[in-house]
Amino acid sequence: MITSTPPPPLALHHLVKIFTQGSKSIRALNGVSLTVEPGEFVAIMGASGSGKSTLLHAMAGLTDINQGSVYVEGQDLAKFSDAELTRFRRRKIGMVFQAFNLIPSLTAEDNIQLPALELKDVNERTERVLQRLGIHERRRHKPDALSGGEQQRVAIGRALIMEPAILLADEPTGSLDSQTGQDICRLLRELSANEGRSIVMVTHEPRVAMWADRVIVFKDGICLSEFKPEGNRNAETIALQYQHALQANASDITA
Amino acid sequence: MKTVLRLAWAHVQDHPLRLILTSLATAAAAAMVIWVVSGYDALLTTFDEYSNLALGRYELSIAPINHFSQVAPGAIPSPAEKFVPEYALDYLNADPAVRVADPMWVPRVSVSPYVAPGAAAPPSRRLPDVRVVGTLAEAAPFDLVRGRWINTHDTNKHEAVMSASAAAAYGTDIGGHILLGDAPHQTKIEIVGLVNTPDVEGWSASVARSQMMTPGIGGLFISMPLLEQISAQTRRISFIGVGLKPEADLTSFRFQWSPRLSQLSTPSQFQEAHDIEEALDESASAENLKMQAQTATVVSMLAALFIILSTLNMGVSERVRQLAILRAVALTRFQIASLILVEALLLATIGFVVGCVSGWVIMWSALKSAPELLYDGAVVGTFSILLAAVCAYGGALLASLWPAIRAMRVRPLEAMGSFSQEKEAKLSRLQFISGSALIMIYPIIAHVWVHHDQAPFALYMFTGVLTTAAGFILWSPGMVVLVDRFCSPMLARLLRIPPKLLLSQISASLARTVSTAIALTIGLGLLIAIHVWGHSMLSGFLPGAWAPDALIAFRPDGIDPQTAKKSASWDGVRKALPIIVEQPRLKQDLTNSAKRATVVRQDNIVLVGVNAQSAFDSSNPLFQFEWVDGHAQKAIELLQSGRACIVPDHFLREAKLKVGDSFELVPPEKPEQVVSYTIAAAVKMPGWHWQTKPTGMRTRTHRSAALVFANYHQVEADFQFKNASHIWCNYDPALTSPTKLAGYAQQLLSGAIGKPVAIGDSPVDQPYIQVTTIEEIRDIVRSHSRQWLWVLSRLPIVILIITTVGVLNALLASVQARRWDMGILRSLGFTRSMLVRLVVAEGVLIGLVASILSLGFGILAGWCGAGISRYISFFGGMNLELIIPWPEVLSGMLAVILLSSLAAAWPAFSLGRTKPLELLQQGRSTF
């Protein structure tokens, strides 16, 4: 019996993204290829201006690319029209932002339900998400009545309610204090490990990247190298490994 | 859709004040529509009731087809009279189905109350228009309330039957009297019966009724032979009242007769109740009110549009990041657009419902306490509700277009970046050039092109107004930038605000400022346009400097001309000349009045005979004319040597004549002796129309094409005059007065005829003199025009007040958006008072932008409107001069700036009360 392997939640093939500013061209992505396996938690780590956010935007179909392809669950995002892409993104891609980006006029519950309002079982889904994220008591509060951590949990809930193929998080702890940030990272870790969520997270902080299964070092639009933190979930170790990767690249260039 | 509805509802809940203000403004606009349109609905209701009663005891009436002359849009036409041929009556009487066919004749005859000798004159009051109907009918067309019907064959019996309501208005009853005809040829008539004619409510309905040839038009019924005697005309048939025998079938009668009637020498048609109703509904009065209703709807809709546009635009600008998130996680472009649309419809629905209810309540209160405000009556009918819906929903839907497009253009990626700012506003050359090109179109249409009568003027006006408005809308961003650049520094200094704080405030939020300013411009621009149009049109009607100071009429028989010359030696009189006045018909309809009648297109002229040398001699003329074609000296020579005349310049244009051409006149007393006059010169004669109106110079009929001057003796000979009818004079107000002049004239006439002479209107049979000064005439004209302009101005003034809400909305949003900035300023040491002045200054600047745009639009639209009115208005044809009534215009502009400043008061006050830390916190939490 031949069983077909389900396509990976995310696969990038030779992505190139060029920004033009007057006569200058900037290659934000320079032939990036990446595959995220089901249930994998990948951190993309790089300095500011490395192109990691552009990479995330390309993964979500929020920006056009000049070359290459993005596949989410085997679907090439380039083949969709704008409306089809929006609907696909709503169903298959969950997004978490640094600035939370909740709708201030909606309650926590309403914000979570936003992508799923047309579904018949939206209320059941909402219950599950609220319970899972531990914000059941705060469901009727508006964002301005929630703490930063609670707001980010609501944002994660909004990203998860459609049970997407992939969860993309752009600096999810950037607006949080260190303790709350660690709580969020732990939550993402649990979602990946216990529930099999596939997560891609962009960060520049070693103490955030250490929670991932795999860390990809990103610089100047390319994946320099990658390593696995397992057994070394230690910020200093991650930072050292990151520096090694950067230095190795620098030596190669010099040579 | 659920998502969209939930988001829309959440957004409006978050901004309750904005929702309330915008809905209120929309409601006010809808209520305005209800107010105006209710008059039209009332008219239709009145017509419906009237048409069922207008025929009286007849089943049908027969009248000429298209009794109305060319209908000039926006004006009540002077009917070009048509009559049913006499032989039609013979045909009808020969039909066995006809029980009775009563011809009726409705000439223009003046009706005046009779004052018995020795009795006190009744207090001056507005009397209804009573149409005199000559008839041969053996029985009254309507139920007799009291008394008896007239004897229709005995001309010795001066008797009439009057409408009961008209008799009550004239203060007469059975046994009382009424005067028919113009002084001095009036006839006293006894009222022998009163009938119940159907009445109509409202001015417009009365005008429409007076143009509908049915028995219902009659206010006074007299015998046909008597009417011939009184009017000195041969009888004609204006319409025939037809009664059928009981066994006759109305439908087959109509079917059989309709083709025959249309083939008469004057094609005619039947009128049953439904035909009458249809004709009334299509009458000029109804069309006028319908036009007013439609205009009010369009203007109110525009006001609602720009207020809602301003609100929706602000909503999009403030929520760019939210919209980006929604695009990223949930909604397609179309759903984002739907969100804006749903918000617009919500505003429209609240506005429509509240507007209809409040409009009805206001109208009901007005009917109870001030019914004179609703001179056409008021009924909230289907048309009112429908147009109110068009105003609210039409405005909202149109307003949602641009914000929806803006919202659709928000990219999901914008959720990642920082808050997007509006680009810095700059002057755009392309916008300026396109705007200028559009603005040039209307002046070319109105003043450069020469049009024929059948040109599509409605289309021209619509195109002209649209292109002018579009041009100024394109200019508006540039205007905002210019006002910001040049007026902000001055205003900042005036209000003691650091100039850099005020600079760029209004141009930084260009979309908001532009839409708010345009909302204000709708009301003020329209107001200025109305006043410029009105005053420019007025320039042809206000008696100019050419007119002498006073005109003294000697009634009823005039004064010996040699005696009249003694007036030159009265104290204070600089110059005085006796004149004779006749109003002969033009033998040829030179001005094409049969095709389209206007104030300068009529079939007769007012001819004044005067001593040409004294009147026009350049050293000390009585008439200070501006000679357009020809010269004074040459004209005097020609007048003295024969049948020559001086005409107003527009007469040459309308009659397509030139100096040297001749035209023929028909003397009323001897119509077989046609006389020909040659045009010696043409002059500017602004205001001749009103000069001749209250002074009794229109001796034969109430309209005339021109005031023409000829030599005294020639006119005397041609038109069989013995006496001078008037003295025209100039006087020194320091040495004499109209009262003294009246006294001198009284003595003069009394001495000449040996009888007592009264001053002013007198009982019948007693001679009297009447002095009318040119200043009195000018006051009458100005007072009429002020009244009329006030009536026209009410709508734009109300719209202006409504759109001030838009300013309030904009300033509230502006303050909200800048709370963090304001918090910083307070923290740095700027006082509350300074912040308040800053917000007020922004209101003033918005008002200034609106005022300047309105000034430009108003002057252009008004001037071009006056230009087109020459072709379509009954009052068109006089020479036009652009007159900008600066007191009214500047008052309007000042009012707008004041209203904008007042609108700023609340946001400024609320800002001033808030503590600095609160401002900082509120400002930062905005997303």
mmCIF file of C-alpha atoms in Angstrom, chain A residues 57 62 82-83 86-87 89-90 95 97 99 101-106 110 113-115 117-118 142 158, chain B residues 1-3 6-7 10-11 14 321-322 325-333 335 412-413 415-416 927:
data_model
loop_
_atom_site.group_PDB
_atom_site.id
_atom_site.type_symbol
_atom_site.label_atom_id
_atom_site.label_comp_id
_atom_site.label_asym_id
_atom_site.label_seq_id
_atom_site.Cartn_x
_atom_site.Cartn_y
_atom_site.Cartn_z
ATOM 1 C CA HIS A 57 6.189 38.327 5.760
ATOM 2 C CA LEU A 62 1.998 39.437 3.089
ATOM 3 C CA ASP A 82 -5.688 38.383 -3.278
ATOM 4 C CA ALA A 83 -9.079 37.230 -1.967
ATOM 5 C CA THR A 86 -6.675 36.182 2.393
ATOM 6 C CA ARG A 87 -9.087 33.289 2.922
ATOM 7 C CA ARG A 89 -4.237 32.811 5.355
ATOM 8 C CA ARG A 90 -7.300 33.002 7.608
ATOM 9 C CA MET A 95 0.009 35.231 12.971
ATOM 10 C CA PHE A 97 2.841 40.197 16.224
ATOM 11 C CA ALA A 99 2.688 44.814 19.109
ATOM 12 C CA ASN A 101 -2.328 44.164 17.179
ATOM 13 C CA LEU A 102 -5.632 43.442 18.829
ATOM 14 C CA ILE A 103 -8.732 45.379 17.753
ATOM 15 C CA PRO A 104 -9.256 47.817 20.631
ATOM 16 C CA SER A 105 -13.015 48.020 20.269
ATOM 17 C CA LEU A 106 -13.487 44.241 20.613
ATOM 18 C CA ASP A 110 -14.272 38.790 20.120
ATOM 19 C CA GLN A 113 -13.136 34.741 17.326
ATOM 20 C CA LEU A 114 -12.330 37.211 14.561
ATOM 21 C CA PRO A 115 -11.035 34.734 11.927
ATOM 22 C CA LEU A 117 -16.943 34.008 13.056
ATOM 23 C CA GLU A 118 -18.385 32.305 9.991
ATOM 24 C CA LYS A 142 -11.101 44.880 26.126
ATOM 25 C CA ARG A 158 -6.637 34.456 17.643
ATOM 26 C CA MET B 1 -20.869 39.280 6.893
ATOM 27 C CA LYS B 2 -21.191 38.527 10.591
ATOM 28 C CA THR B 3 -17.608 39.637 11.095
ATOM 29 C CA ARG B 6 -19.726 42.938 14.500
ATOM 30 C CA LEU B 7 -16.726 45.103 13.664
ATOM 31 C CA ALA B 10 -17.984 47.759 17.775
ATOM 32 C CA HIS B 11 -16.469 50.748 16.004
ATOM 33 C CA ASP B 14 -16.350 53.097 20.477
ATOM 34 C CA ARG B 321 -3.327 49.681 11.382
ATOM 35 C CA GLN B 322 -6.537 47.950 12.453
ATOM 36 C CA ILE B 325 -4.526 43.585 10.797
ATOM 37 C CA LEU B 326 -7.992 42.676 9.606
ATOM 38 C CA ARG B 327 -6.603 42.222 6.119
ATOM 39 C CA ALA B 328 -3.790 40.086 7.503
ATOM 40 C CA VAL B 329 -5.881 37.761 9.657
ATOM 41 C CA ALA B 330 -9.463 37.727 8.499
ATOM 42 C CA LEU B 331 -10.953 39.983 5.888
ATOM 43 C CA THR B 332 -10.684 40.326 2.137
ATOM 44 C CA ARG B 333 -10.610 43.721 0.418
ATOM 45 C CA GLN B 335 -15.131 42.733 3.209
ATOM 46 C CA PRO B 412 -1.766 43.808 5.379
ATOM 47 C CA LEU B 413 1.894 44.625 5.676
ATOM 48 C CA ALA B 415 0.133 46.121 10.335
ATOM 49 C CA MET B 416 3.819 45.518 10.859
ATOM 50 C CA PHE B 927 -4.372 52.334 17.909
#
